[in-house]
Short mmCIF file of C-alpha atoms in Angstrom, two decimals:
data_model
loop_
_atom_site.label_atom_id
_atom_site.label_comp_id
_atom_site.label_asym_id
_atom_site.label_seq_id
_atom_site.Cartn_x
_atom_site.Cartn_y
_atom_site.Cartn_z
CA UNK A 1 -23.60 10.97 -13.05
CA UNK A 2 -20.90 10.01 -10.59
CA UNK A 3 -19.16 6.62 -10.59
CA UNK A 4 -19.60 6.29 -14.36
CA UNK A 5 -16.12 5.50 -15.66
CA UNK A 6 -15.57 1.97 -14.28
CA UNK A 7 -17.41 -1.06 -13.02
CA UNK A 8 -21.19 -1.25 -13.18
CA UNK A 9 -21.38 2.54 -13.66
CA UNK A 10 -19.56 2.35 -16.97
CA UNK A 11 -22.06 -0.22 -18.26
CA UNK A 12 -24.95 1.95 -17.06
CA UNK A 13 -23.46 5.02 -18.71
CA UNK A 14 -23.19 3.32 -22.09
CA UNK A 15 -26.88 2.40 -22.01
CA UNK A 16 -27.99 5.87 -20.81
CA UNK A 17 -26.05 7.86 -23.40
CA UNK A 18 -27.32 5.60 -26.19
CA UNK A 19 -30.80 7.11 -25.72
CA UNK A 20 -31.69 9.62 -28.45
CA UNK A 21 -31.20 13.34 -27.80
CA UNK A 22 -29.34 12.61 -24.59
CA UNK A 23 -26.52 14.80 -23.21
CA UNK A 24 -24.61 13.32 -20.30
CA UNK A 25 -22.23 14.99 -17.86
CA UNK A 26 -19.94 12.80 -15.73
CA UNK A 27 -18.01 13.87 -12.68
CA UNK A 28 -14.68 12.02 -12.37
CA UNK A 29 -11.27 12.31 -10.79
CA UNK A 30 -8.16 12.88 -12.85
CA UNK A 31 -8.01 13.24 -16.61
CA UNK A 32 -7.93 11.12 -19.73
CA UNK A 33 -11.07 9.18 -18.96
CA UNK A 34 -12.44 7.11 -21.84
CA UNK A 35 -16.17 7.71 -22.22
CA UNK A 36 -18.70 7.12 -24.98
CA UNK A 37 -19.47 9.82 -27.53
CA UNK A 38 -21.98 12.28 -26.17
CA UNK A 39 -20.50 12.32 -22.67
CA UNK A 40 -18.66 15.30 -21.21
CA UNK A 41 -16.38 14.69 -18.23
CA UNK A 42 -16.09 17.41 -15.59
CA UNK A 43 -13.46 17.24 -12.85
CA UNK A 44 -14.88 16.03 -9.56
CA UNK A 45 -13.01 15.04 -6.39
CA UNK A 46 -15.63 13.68 -4.01
CA UNK A 47 -13.16 13.76 -1.11
CA UNK A 48 -13.17 17.57 -1.24
CA UNK A 49 -16.34 19.48 -0.47
CA UNK A 50 -14.91 22.61 -2.12
CA UNK A 51 -14.37 20.54 -5.30
CA UNK A 52 -17.90 19.18 -5.07
CA UNK A 53 -19.23 22.74 -4.98
CA UNK A 54 -16.95 23.72 -7.87
CA UNK A 55 -18.28 20.78 -9.90
CA UNK A 56 -21.89 21.76 -9.23
CA UNK A 57 -21.12 25.38 -10.24
CA UNK A 58 -19.41 24.22 -13.47
CA UNK A 59 -22.28 21.90 -14.30
CA UNK A 60 -25.01 24.47 -13.76
CA UNK A 61 -23.07 27.00 -15.89
CA UNK A 62 -22.87 24.40 -18.71
CA UNK A 63 -26.58 23.72 -18.40
CA UNK A 64 -27.73 27.33 -18.53
CA UNK A 65 -31.53 27.23 -18.58
CA UNK A 66 -31.64 23.51 -19.31
CA UNK A 67 -33.04 21.37 -16.53
CA UNK A 68 -31.61 18.06 -15.29
CA UNK A 69 -33.82 15.11 -16.19
CA UNK A 70 -31.72 12.45 -14.50
CA UNK A 71 -29.21 12.62 -11.66
CA UNK A 72 -27.38 9.38 -10.82
CA UNK A 73 -25.23 9.37 -7.68
CA UNK A 74 -23.37 6.12 -8.03
CA UNK A 75 -19.71 6.57 -6.96
CA UNK A 76 -18.39 5.03 -3.78
CA UNK A 77 -15.57 3.48 -1.79
CA UNK A 78 -15.76 0.05 -0.22
CA UNK A 79 -14.26 1.13 3.09
CA UNK A 80 -11.27 2.94 4.49
CA UNK A 81 -9.22 2.80 7.66
CA UNK A 82 -9.45 5.31 10.51
CA UNK A 83 -6.43 7.26 9.30
CA UNK A 84 -7.77 7.92 5.78
CA UNK A 85 -9.44 11.32 5.76
CA UNK A 86 -11.05 13.64 3.25
CA UNK A 87 -9.61 17.07 2.43
CA UNK A 88 -12.01 18.41 5.08
CA UNK A 89 -10.86 16.01 7.79
CA UNK A 90 -13.80 13.60 7.71
CA UNK A 91 -13.55 9.82 7.51
CA UNK A 92 -12.87 9.08 3.84
CA UNK A 93 -15.70 6.63 3.17
CA UNK A 94 -18.27 8.72 5.05
CA UNK A 95 -17.10 11.84 3.17
CA UNK A 96 -17.07 10.29 -0.32
CA UNK A 97 -20.10 7.97 -0.14
CA UNK A 98 -22.40 10.13 1.93
CA UNK A 99 -21.43 13.76 2.48
CA UNK A 100 -20.36 14.48 -1.12
CA UNK A 101 -23.53 12.99 -2.58
CA UNK A 102 -25.75 14.57 0.01
CA UNK A 103 -24.22 17.91 -0.93
CA UNK A 104 -24.59 17.23 -4.68
CA UNK A 105 -28.27 16.38 -4.19
CA UNK A 106 -28.80 19.64 -2.22
CA UNK A 107 -26.97 21.79 -4.81
CA UNK A 108 -28.50 20.23 -7.94
CA UNK A 109 -32.07 19.63 -6.75
CA UNK A 110 -33.17 23.23 -7.63
CA UNK A 111 -31.94 22.59 -11.23
CA UNK A 112 -33.87 19.38 -11.75
CA UNK A 113 -36.87 19.21 -14.08
CA UNK A 114 -40.40 18.30 -13.10
CA UNK A 115 -40.99 14.54 -13.33
CA UNK A 116 -37.19 13.99 -13.30
CA UNK A 117 -35.47 11.13 -11.52
CA UNK A 118 -32.76 11.07 -8.83
CA UNK A 119 -31.08 7.73 -8.24
CA UNK A 120 -28.74 7.02 -5.33
CA UNK A 121 -26.82 3.73 -5.32
CA UNK A 122 -27.13 2.20 -1.88
CA UNK A 123 -26.54 -1.46 -1.04
CA UNK A 124 -28.05 -4.45 0.69
CA UNK A 125 -25.07 -3.97 2.94
CA UNK A 126 -26.94 -1.13 4.66
CA UNK A 127 -28.44 -4.11 6.49
CA UNK A 128 -25.64 -6.71 6.28
CA UNK A 129 -25.95 -10.40 7.14
CA UNK A 130 -23.16 -10.16 9.72
CA UNK A 131 -24.71 -8.29 12.66
CA UNK A 132 -21.25 -7.45 14.02
CA UNK A 133 -20.70 -5.04 11.14
CA UNK A 134 -24.32 -3.81 10.93
CA UNK A 135 -25.04 -0.22 12.03
CA UNK A 136 -26.97 -0.50 15.26
CA UNK A 137 -27.61 3.26 15.64
CA UNK A 138 -26.58 6.57 14.09
CA UNK A 139 -23.02 6.90 15.33
CA UNK A 140 -22.46 9.97 13.21
CA UNK A 141 -19.48 11.49 15.05
CA UNK A 142 -17.63 8.18 14.89
CA UNK A 143 -18.42 7.83 11.19
CA UNK A 144 -17.32 11.37 10.49
CA UNK A 145 -14.22 11.13 12.73
CA UNK A 146 -13.40 7.41 12.86
CA UNK A 147 -11.22 5.75 15.44
CA UNK A 148 -9.34 2.45 15.07
CA UNK A 149 -11.70 -0.55 15.41
CA UNK A 150 -14.69 1.81 15.59
CA UNK A 151 -17.87 1.73 13.50
CA UNK A 152 -16.44 4.29 11.13
CA UNK A 153 -13.46 2.20 9.95
CA UNK A 154 -12.97 -0.77 7.62
CA UNK A 155 -16.00 -2.62 6.22
CA UNK A 156 -18.18 -1.02 8.92
CA UNK A 157 -17.49 2.38 7.35
CA UNK A 158 -18.98 1.06 4.14
CA UNK A 159 -22.14 -0.38 5.73
CA UNK A 160 -22.64 2.91 7.64
CA UNK A 161 -22.25 4.98 4.47
CA UNK A 162 -24.72 2.80 2.59
CA UNK A 163 -27.21 3.26 5.41
CA UNK A 164 -26.70 7.00 5.05
CA UNK A 165 -27.33 6.75 1.28
CA UNK A 166 -30.56 4.89 1.91
CA UNK A 167 -31.73 7.36 4.55
CA UNK A 168 -30.81 10.36 2.34
CA UNK A 169 -32.94 8.94 -0.45
CA UNK A 170 -35.87 8.44 1.93
CA UNK A 171 -35.44 11.98 3.26
CA UNK A 172 -35.33 13.47 -0.24
CA UNK A 173 -38.51 11.63 -1.23
CA UNK A 174 -40.32 13.29 1.72
CA UNK A 175 -39.36 16.86 0.74
CA UNK A 176 -42.30 19.06 -0.23
CA UNK A 177 -40.27 20.44 -3.18
CA UNK A 178 -39.76 16.89 -4.47
CA UNK A 179 -43.42 16.01 -4.11
CA UNK A 180 -44.71 19.19 -5.75
CA UNK A 181 -42.36 18.83 -8.73
CA UNK A 182 -43.00 15.07 -8.83
CA UNK A 183 -39.30 14.20 -8.82
CA UNK A 184 -38.87 10.44 -8.53
CA UNK A 185 -36.26 9.42 -5.94
CA UNK A 186 -34.94 5.84 -6.06
CA UNK A 187 -32.42 4.01 -3.91
CA UNK A 188 -30.83 1.21 -5.93
CA UNK A 189 -29.07 -1.90 -4.65
CA UNK A 190 -26.94 -3.44 -7.46
CA UNK A 191 -26.19 -6.54 -5.42
CA UNK A 192 -22.71 -7.89 -4.90
CA UNK A 193 -20.54 -7.61 -8.00
CA UNK A 194 -17.18 -8.69 -6.58
CA UNK A 195 -15.44 -5.34 -7.01
CA UNK A 196 -13.49 -3.15 -4.62
CA UNK A 197 -14.09 0.43 -5.64
CA UNK A 198 -12.01 3.49 -5.01
CA UNK A 199 -8.47 4.68 -5.14
CA UNK A 200 -7.71 3.39 -1.66
CA UNK A 201 -8.37 -0.33 -2.17
CA UNK A 202 -5.11 -2.10 -1.39
CA UNK A 203 -4.00 -5.40 -2.86
CA UNK A 204 -4.87 -7.01 0.47
CA UNK A 205 -8.41 -5.53 0.41
CA UNK A 206 -8.92 -6.73 -3.18
CA UNK A 207 -7.72 -10.21 -2.29
CA UNK A 208 -9.92 -10.30 0.82
CA UNK A 209 -13.05 -9.27 -1.10
CA UNK A 210 -12.30 -11.75 -3.87
CA UNK A 211 -11.97 -14.52 -1.27
CA UNK A 212 -15.24 -13.52 0.33
CA UNK A 213 -17.14 -13.47 -2.99
CA UNK A 214 -15.81 -16.94 -3.88
CA UNK A 215 -16.36 -18.62 -0.51
CA UNK A 216 -18.48 -16.91 2.17
CA UNK A 217 -21.04 -15.01 0.08
CA UNK A 218 -22.09 -17.99 -2.05
CA UNK A 219 -22.94 -19.78 1.18
CA UNK A 220 -24.81 -16.77 2.51
CA UNK A 221 -26.72 -16.62 -0.77
CA UNK A 222 -28.23 -20.00 -0.01
CA UNK A 223 -30.08 -18.39 2.89
CA UNK A 224 -30.12 -14.72 1.94
CA UNK A 225 -30.78 -14.60 -1.83
CA UNK A 226 -30.18 -10.83 -1.96
CA UNK A 227 -26.47 -11.66 -1.51
CA UNK A 228 -26.22 -13.84 -4.63
CA UNK A 229 -23.52 -12.40 -6.91
CA UNK A 230 -24.29 -10.38 -10.02
CA UNK A 231 -21.90 -9.42 -12.84
CA UNK A 232 -20.98 -5.75 -13.17
CA UNK A 233 -22.48 -5.82 -16.66
CA UNK A 234 -25.84 -7.04 -15.43
CA UNK A 235 -25.98 -4.68 -12.43
CA UNK A 236 -24.97 -1.81 -14.68
CA UNK A 237 -27.73 -2.56 -17.16
CA UNK A 238 -30.24 -2.75 -14.31
CA UNK A 239 -29.00 0.57 -12.91
CA UNK A 240 -29.59 2.11 -16.38
CA UNK A 241 -33.07 0.61 -16.50
CA UNK A 242 -33.83 2.12 -13.09
CA UNK A 243 -32.42 5.49 -14.07
CA UNK A 244 -34.35 5.58 -17.34
CA UNK A 245 -37.62 4.53 -15.68
CA UNK A 246 -37.89 1.08 -17.28
CA UNK A 247 -37.91 -0.26 -13.72
CA UNK A 248 -39.81 1.71 -11.08
CA UNK A 249 -40.76 0.86 -7.49
CA UNK A 250 -44.46 0.67 -6.70
CA UNK A 251 -46.22 3.79 -5.39
CA UNK A 252 -45.07 4.67 -1.90
CA UNK A 253 -41.73 2.82 -2.21
CA UNK A 254 -38.32 4.02 -3.35
CA UNK A 255 -36.08 0.95 -2.93
CA UNK A 256 -35.12 -1.26 -5.87
CA UNK A 257 -32.96 -4.23 -4.79
CA UNK A 258 -31.56 -6.90 -7.13
CA UNK A 259 -32.18 -10.40 -5.82
CA UNK A 260 -30.65 -13.13 -7.93
CA UNK A 261 -30.36 -10.46 -10.60
CA UNK A 262 -34.05 -9.54 -10.60
CA UNK A 263 -35.54 -6.30 -9.27
CA UNK A 264 -37.45 -6.50 -6.02
CA UNK A 265 -38.96 -3.73 -3.87
CA UNK A 266 -38.32 -4.61 -0.20
CA UNK A 267 -38.51 -2.40 2.84
CA UNK A 268 -35.18 -0.85 3.86
CA UNK A 269 -33.87 -1.75 7.31
CA UNK A 270 -35.82 -0.68 10.41
CA UNK A 271 -33.17 1.91 11.28
CA UNK A 272 -33.22 3.34 7.75
CA UNK A 273 -37.04 3.75 7.95
CA UNK A 274 -36.92 5.74 11.20
CA UNK A 275 -37.99 9.32 10.31
CA UNK A 276 -36.43 10.58 13.53
CA UNK A 277 -33.09 9.04 12.48
CA UNK A 278 -33.53 10.37 8.91
CA UNK A 279 -34.12 13.89 10.22
CA UNK A 280 -31.10 13.68 12.51
CA UNK A 281 -28.83 12.50 9.65
CA UNK A 282 -30.13 15.29 7.41
CA UNK A 283 -29.69 17.96 10.09
CA UNK A 284 -26.23 16.90 11.27
CA UNK A 285 -24.97 16.38 7.69
CA UNK A 286 -26.08 19.89 6.81
CA UNK A 287 -24.25 21.22 9.89
CA UNK A 288 -21.05 19.45 8.79
CA UNK A 289 -21.39 21.12 5.40
CA UNK A 290 -22.23 24.53 6.78
CA UNK A 291 -25.65 24.71 5.08
CA UNK A 292 -29.14 25.23 6.41
#
């Protein structure tokens, strides 16, 4: 599990590890993380593709012949400016939210058990209420190499990365390997929880998001109920329920979205559903990572 040591992820982790005969590995930055008993923390820097590969190697060595029953890709940033780059030179939000998790899914998929579950945390912001910040097309080079005021910077970098998460989940669900082994792929929208994730959130960003969640988004929620606020505790518990299979989308669907705190199963955005766009994202992401 990524994104398991703070916010909604920490609440989900506590519920997941409480299951009997459960062994949980968490990828996290730094050291000294406080986690429940039964959780092992492995170093993971999502802003470095070499570190992502090292984490996957360390995890598979720990597992030996044991298969992964549940893979939860939850970590993420809430946006970064055009100057903030990953160790590999990519836009930081695109690198952390999309490329790192796309790579983890590719590396760990062969080690997943039959009838296992892969959950990717996306967001209703992959299709935001403000059309000015909504991704209108796949502007992948701009997202990977952002310019000031472009679609790969600021809040637009977040909406773009959440679109990529959604499309990656849809692409994974279409893979023959996933279908044959009956691996359940789910994209989860935890709803707005009022947090600003990631090491790069400034005091100004935190204040801005807090102001939005107290003023603008309650008004939007009157007309778009999927933007009604949830607590991190509630969203984390719902993420755990999705991960553990207590909540599952109907056959043929992969998207679970919290609306007023309750799970719904809507269609992703029109752009996210485009198989041509999904294939392009998959192909160009693989090229950025140097994999086939």
